[in-house]
Coordinates of C-alpha atoms (C1' of nucleotides) in Angstrom, one line a residue:
Chain V
M1 CA 0.0 0.0 -0.2
G2 CA 1.4 3.3 -0.9
R3 CA 1.9 5.9 1.1
S4 CA 1.8 9.7 0.8
P5 CA 4.2 12.0 2.3
C6 CA 2.8 13.3 5.6
C7 CA 2.8 16.7 4.6
E8 CA 3.7 19.2 1.5
K9 CA 7.4 19.1 2.1
A10 CA 7.9 21.8 0.0
H11 CA 5.8 24.3 1.8
T12 CA 6.9 23.4 5.4
N13 CA 9.5 24.9 7.6
K14 CA 12.1 22.5 9.0
G15 CA 14.8 22.8 11.8
A16 CA 14.6 24.7 15.0
W17 CA 11.2 26.2 15.9
T18 CA 11.0 30.0 16.5
K19 CA 9.2 31.5 19.4
E20 CA 6.5 32.6 17.3
E21 CA 6.1 29.3 15.9
D22 CA 6.1 27.8 19.6
Q23 CA 3.4 30.5 20.7
R24 CA 1.1 29.6 17.8
L25 CA 1.1 25.8 18.5
T26 CA 1.0 26.6 22.3
A27 CA -1.9 28.8 21.8
Y28 CA -3.8 26.5 19.3
I29 CA -3.5 23.3 21.6
K30 CA -4.6 25.3 24.7
Q31 CA -7.6 26.4 22.9
H32 CA -8.6 23.1 20.8
G33 CA -6.5 20.3 22.8
E34 CA -4.4 17.8 21.1
G35 CA -5.4 15.6 18.3
C36 CA -5.7 15.6 14.5
W37 CA -2.2 16.5 14.1
R38 CA -2.5 16.2 10.5
S39 CA -4.7 19.2 10.0
L40 CA -3.5 21.1 13.1
P41 CA -0.6 23.1 11.4
K42 CA -3.0 24.5 8.9
A43 CA -5.2 25.5 11.4
A44 CA -2.9 26.8 13.7
G45 CA -1.4 28.8 10.7
L46 CA 2.0 27.1 10.9
L47 CA 4.0 26.0 8.0
R48 CA 5.0 22.8 9.8
C49 CA 4.2 19.1 9.3
G50 CA 1.8 17.6 11.8
K51 CA 4.4 15.2 12.9
S52 CA 6.6 18.2 13.5
C53 CA 4.1 20.0 15.7
R54 CA 3.3 16.7 17.7
L55 CA 7.0 16.4 18.3
R56 CA 7.5 19.8 19.4
W57 CA 4.6 19.9 21.8
I58 CA 5.2 16.4 23.5
N59 CA 9.0 17.0 23.7
Y60 CA 9.1 20.5 24.6
L61 CA 6.1 22.7 24.9
R62 CA 3.6 20.5 27.0
P63 CA 3.4 22.2 30.3
D64 CA 3.7 19.2 32.5
L65 CA 7.2 18.7 31.5
K66 CA 9.8 18.4 34.3
R67 CA 12.8 20.1 32.8
G68 CA 16.3 20.1 34.4
N69 CA 18.7 17.4 35.3
F70 CA 17.9 13.8 35.9
T71 CA 18.1 12.9 39.7
E72 CA 20.1 9.8 41.0
D73 CA 16.8 8.1 41.7
E74 CA 15.4 8.7 38.1
D75 CA 18.8 7.2 36.8
Q76 CA 18.1 4.1 38.9
L77 CA 14.5 3.8 37.7
I78 CA 15.7 4.4 34.2
I79 CA 18.3 1.6 34.4
K80 CA 15.9 -0.8 36.1
L81 CA 13.0 0.0 33.3
H82 CA 15.7 -0.5 30.6
E83 CA 16.8 -4.0 31.9
L84 CA 13.3 -4.9 31.9
L85 CA 12.0 -3.2 28.8
G86 CA 14.8 -2.7 26.4
N87 CA 14.8 0.4 24.3
K88 CA 11.1 0.8 24.8
W89 CA 11.5 4.4 25.5
S90 CA 8.0 5.4 25.5
M91 CA 7.0 2.7 28.1
I92 CA 9.8 4.0 30.3
A93 CA 8.8 7.6 30.1
G94 CA 5.4 6.6 31.3
R95 CA 6.9 5.8 34.5
L96 CA 8.7 8.9 34.8
P97 CA 6.5 11.7 35.1
G98 CA 7.2 14.9 33.4
R99 CA 10.2 13.1 31.4
T100 CA 9.7 12.4 27.7
D101 CA 10.6 9.3 25.6
N102 CA 13.1 11.7 23.6
E103 CA 14.3 13.0 26.5
I104 CA 15.1 9.7 28.2
K105 CA 16.5 8.4 25.2
N106 CA 18.9 11.1 24.8
Y107 CA 19.8 10.9 28.3
W108 CA 20.7 7.2 28.1
N109 CA 22.7 7.6 25.0
T110 CA 24.7 10.3 26.3
H111 CA 24.9 9.7 30.3
I112 CA 23.7 6.4 31.3
K113 CA 25.3 4.1 28.8
R114 CA 28.8 5.7 29.7
K115 CA 27.9 5.3 33.2
L116 CA 27.1 1.9 32.8
I117 CA 30.3 1.0 30.7
A118 CA 32.5 2.7 33.5
R119 CA 30.8 0.4 35.9
G120 CA 31.8 -2.8 33.7
V121 CA 28.1 -3.3 32.7
D122 CA 26.9 -3.5 28.9
P123 CA 24.4 -1.2 28.5
Q124 CA 22.4 -3.5 26.2
T125 CA 22.3 -6.7 28.2
H126 CA 23.0 -5.2 31.6
H127 CA 25.4 -7.8 32.2
P128 CA 28.9 -7.7 33.4
L129 CA 30.9 -6.3 30.3
S130 CA 33.4 -9.4 30.6
A131 CA 30.4 -11.7 30.8
A132 CA 28.4 -10.4 28.2
A133 CA 30.6 -11.7 25.4
A134 CA 30.4 -15.2 26.9
V135 CA 26.4 -15.3 27.1
Q136 CA 26.1 -14.2 23.3
P137 CA 23.5 -14.2 21.6
Q138 CA 21.5 -12.4 23.9
P139 CA 17.8 -13.2 24.1
P140 CA 15.7 -10.0 23.8
P141 CA 15.3 -8.3 27.5
L142 CA 11.5 -9.0 27.2
P143 CA 9.0 -10.4 24.6
A144 CA 7.8 -7.9 22.5
V145 CA 6.0 -5.6 25.0
P146 CA 3.8 -3.3 23.0
S147 CA 5.1 0.2 22.7
G148 CA 2.8 1.7 20.0
G149 CA 1.3 -1.6 19.1
V150 CA 0.8 -5.1 20.2
G151 CA 1.2 -6.7 16.8
H152 CA 4.5 -8.0 17.7
N153 CA 3.1 -10.4 20.3
H154 CA -0.3 -10.8 20.1
H155 CA 0.1 -14.3 18.6
N156 CA 2.2 -15.2 21.7
L157 CA -0.8 -14.3 23.5
A158 CA -3.0 -16.8 21.4
G159 CA -0.4 -19.5 22.7
S160 CA 0.0 -18.3 26.2
S161 CA -1.2 -19.7 29.3
C162 CA -3.2 -16.6 30.0
S163 CA -6.7 -17.6 30.0
P164 CA -9.4 -15.3 30.4
D165 CA -9.9 -16.2 33.8
A166 CA -6.5 -15.2 34.6
S167 CA -7.3 -11.6 33.9
V168 CA -8.9 -11.1 37.2
H169 CA -5.6 -10.7 38.9
S170 CA -5.4 -8.7 41.7
S171 CA -1.6 -9.4 41.7
C172 CA 0.4 -10.1 38.9
S173 CA 1.2 -13.6 39.5
D174 CA 3.2 -16.2 37.7
D175 CA 2.2 -18.8 34.9
D176 CA 2.2 -16.2 32.1
Y177 CA 4.0 -16.8 29.1
Y178 CA 7.0 -15.4 30.1
S179 CA 7.7 -17.3 33.1
A180 CA 10.8 -17.4 35.2
A181 CA 11.7 -20.8 33.9
A182 CA 11.9 -19.6 30.3
A183 CA 13.6 -16.0 31.4
P184 CA 17.4 -15.7 31.1
P185 CA 18.8 -16.0 34.7
L186 CA 19.1 -12.6 36.4
P187 CA 22.4 -11.2 37.5
P188 CA 22.7 -11.5 41.4
D189 CA 22.0 -8.0 42.0
L190 CA 18.6 -8.2 40.5
A191 CA 17.7 -11.6 41.7
G192 CA 15.1 -10.1 43.8
I193 CA 13.3 -8.7 40.7
D194 CA 9.9 -10.0 39.6
L195 CA 10.0 -10.1 35.8
N196 CA 6.6 -11.5 35.5
L197 CA 4.6 -10.2 32.7
S198 CA 1.0 -10.9 32.8
I199 CA -1.2 -10.4 29.7
S200 CA -4.7 -10.5 29.8
P201 CA -8.0 -9.2 28.4
P202 CA -9.2 -6.3 30.3
C203 CA -10.3 -6.4 33.6
H204 CA -13.6 -4.3 33.0
P205 CA -14.2 -4.9 29.3
S206 CA -17.4 -3.3 29.5
S207 CA -15.9 -0.1 30.4
P208 CA -18.0 2.6 28.7
S209 CA -15.5 5.0 27.8
P210 CA -12.2 3.3 27.2
P211 CA -8.9 5.1 27.3
P212 CA -7.5 6.3 24.0
P213 CA -5.4 3.5 22.0
R214 CA -2.0 3.0 22.9
T215 CA -2.1 5.4 25.8
Q216 CA -0.9 4.3 29.3
E217 CA -3.6 4.5 31.7
A218 CA -4.1 7.4 34.0
A219 CA -2.4 6.7 36.9
P220 CA -4.7 6.7 40.1
P221 CA -3.8 8.7 43.1
E222 CA -0.6 8.0 44.7
A223 CA -2.3 6.8 47.8
S224 CA -4.7 4.2 46.6
G225 CA -5.1 2.9 50.3
A226 CA -5.9 -0.8 50.8
S227 CA -4.8 -1.9 47.3
A228 CA -1.1 -1.6 48.6
T229 CA 0.8 -4.9 47.5
A230 CA 4.4 -5.9 47.5
A231 CA 4.2 -5.5 43.7
T232 CA 4.9 -2.4 41.8
T233 CA 2.7 -2.5 38.6
T234 CA 2.3 -0.8 35.6
S235 CA -0.7 -1.8 33.4
Y236 CA -1.3 -1.0 29.9
H237 CA -4.8 -1.0 28.5
Y238 CA -4.9 -1.9 24.6
P239 CA -8.6 -1.5 23.8
E240 CA -8.1 -2.4 20.1
R241 CA -6.5 -5.9 21.2
E242 CA -9.1 -5.9 24.3
M243 CA -6.2 -6.8 26.5
R244 CA -4.2 -5.6 29.3
I245 CA -0.6 -5.9 29.9
C246 CA 0.5 -5.9 33.8
L247 CA 4.1 -5.5 34.5
C248 CA 5.2 -6.1 37.8
L249 CA 8.1 -4.8 39.3
N250 CA 8.5 -6.3 42.5
H251 CA 11.2 -5.5 44.9
L252 CA 12.7 -2.5 43.0
G253 CA 12.5 -0.2 45.9
L254 CA 10.7 1.9 43.7
Q255 CA 8.0 4.2 44.5
R256 CA 4.6 2.2 43.6
R257 CA 2.7 4.2 41.4
E258 CA -0.4 2.4 39.9
D259 CA -2.2 -1.0 40.9
C260 CA -2.9 -3.6 38.5
N261 CA -6.6 -4.0 38.8
Chain I
dA1 C1' 42.3 34.2 18.4
dA2 C1' 41.9 30.2 15.6
dT3 C1' 41.1 25.5 15.0
dG4 C1' 39.9 20.9 16.6
dT5 C1' 37.1 17.6 19.4
dG6 C1' 33.6 16.1 22.6
dT7 C1' 28.8 16.6 24.3
dG8 C1' 24.0 17.6 24.7
dC9 C1' 19.8 18.1 22.8
dA10 C1' 16.1 19.3 19.2
dA11 C1' 14.6 17.6 15.4
dC12 C1' 14.1 14.8 11.4
dC13 C1' 13.4 10.2 9.1
dG14 C1' 11.6 5.9 8.1
dC15 C1' 8.7 2.3 9.6
dA16 C1' 5.0 -0.3 11.8
dA17 C1' 0.7 -0.3 13.8
dA18 C1' -3.9 1.5 14.1
dT19 C1' -7.8 3.5 12.1
dA20 C1' -10.9 4.9 8.6
dA21 C1' -13.0 4.7 4.3
Chain S
dA1 C1' -11.2 -7.9 2.8
dT2 C1' -8.5 -4.2 0.9
dT3 C1' -6.6 0.1 0.8
dA4 C1' -5.4 4.7 2.2
dT5 C1' -4.5 7.7 5.8
dT6 C1' -3.1 9.0 10.5
dT7 C1' -0.4 8.3 14.4
dG8 C1' 3.3 7.2 17.4
dC9 C1' 7.6 4.8 18.1
dG10 C1' 12.9 4.2 17.9
dG11 C1' 17.0 5.4 15.7
dT12 C1' 19.9 8.8 13.7
dT13 C1' 21.6 13.1 12.6
dG14 C1' 22.9 17.9 12.6
dC15 C1' 23.5 22.0 14.9
dA16 C1' 25.2 24.8 18.9
dC17 C1' 27.9 25.2 22.4
dA18 C1' 31.9 24.4 25.7
dC19 C1' 36.4 22.8 26.2
dA20 C1' 41.2 21.9 25.0
dT21 C1' 45.1 22.4 22.1

DNA sequence: AATGTGTGCAACCGCAAATAA
DNA sequence: ATTATTTGCGGTTGCACACAT
């Protein structure tokens, strides 16, 4: 299927955004909200393609962005999440409020990679550098966790042991297709991490207003009280595939943000 | 002061998935 | 079911700046 260019390239600006362009974009989105990036530039009077507008807004103009240096806690969180998720920057960013995938990706490539290498850790495999060569080839860090799409692993779902019944999981237990037995052994310092991934149909399939596709569900208030469990979990809801992915991050020493319900 | 090198970050590109027609 | 279009993601590039020589 042929693809047409996302915009009339001959009539669009490229490169750095000017203050005026930023103001126009911000004003337009504040007034009309996000969405329909394709038509936004014209409507906002911008000579940019929609993609460029989206990127500028998400990575730079959004009011909830936390700017400034990453904290040591954020560093550790990124490293742990990268170990679990691989280069799924958007998913990692989903656990770092105020940070964007682009920002994290840049930070990883410019700081953390070097930091890990200096520690003697392979930034891709998270194994000790000396050992990394010995264990090649590496399996992927995780089965293809959907990021922006579930197509890569939805046949795995069909073959998984995750029955619909198992979807009613108040805790993310084992028996999911990426079982501990199938997973590569963890380095000693990560032995306490629960890598279980539970993939299941949505817990509330009849939800009247499902969240928009490919968005991480809004985190409930920090102190959701009695639901506190040992697991730190993140759940992703993919209405178009009628399933939910629950990533359990046990014993990371991380602040619990969301519950897997 | 001029030049070279390294670093950080914003933005672009191509692709794949999702969605609409 | 097929095709066209839009959206989102990850990889990569290019520019601006700081610092060293």
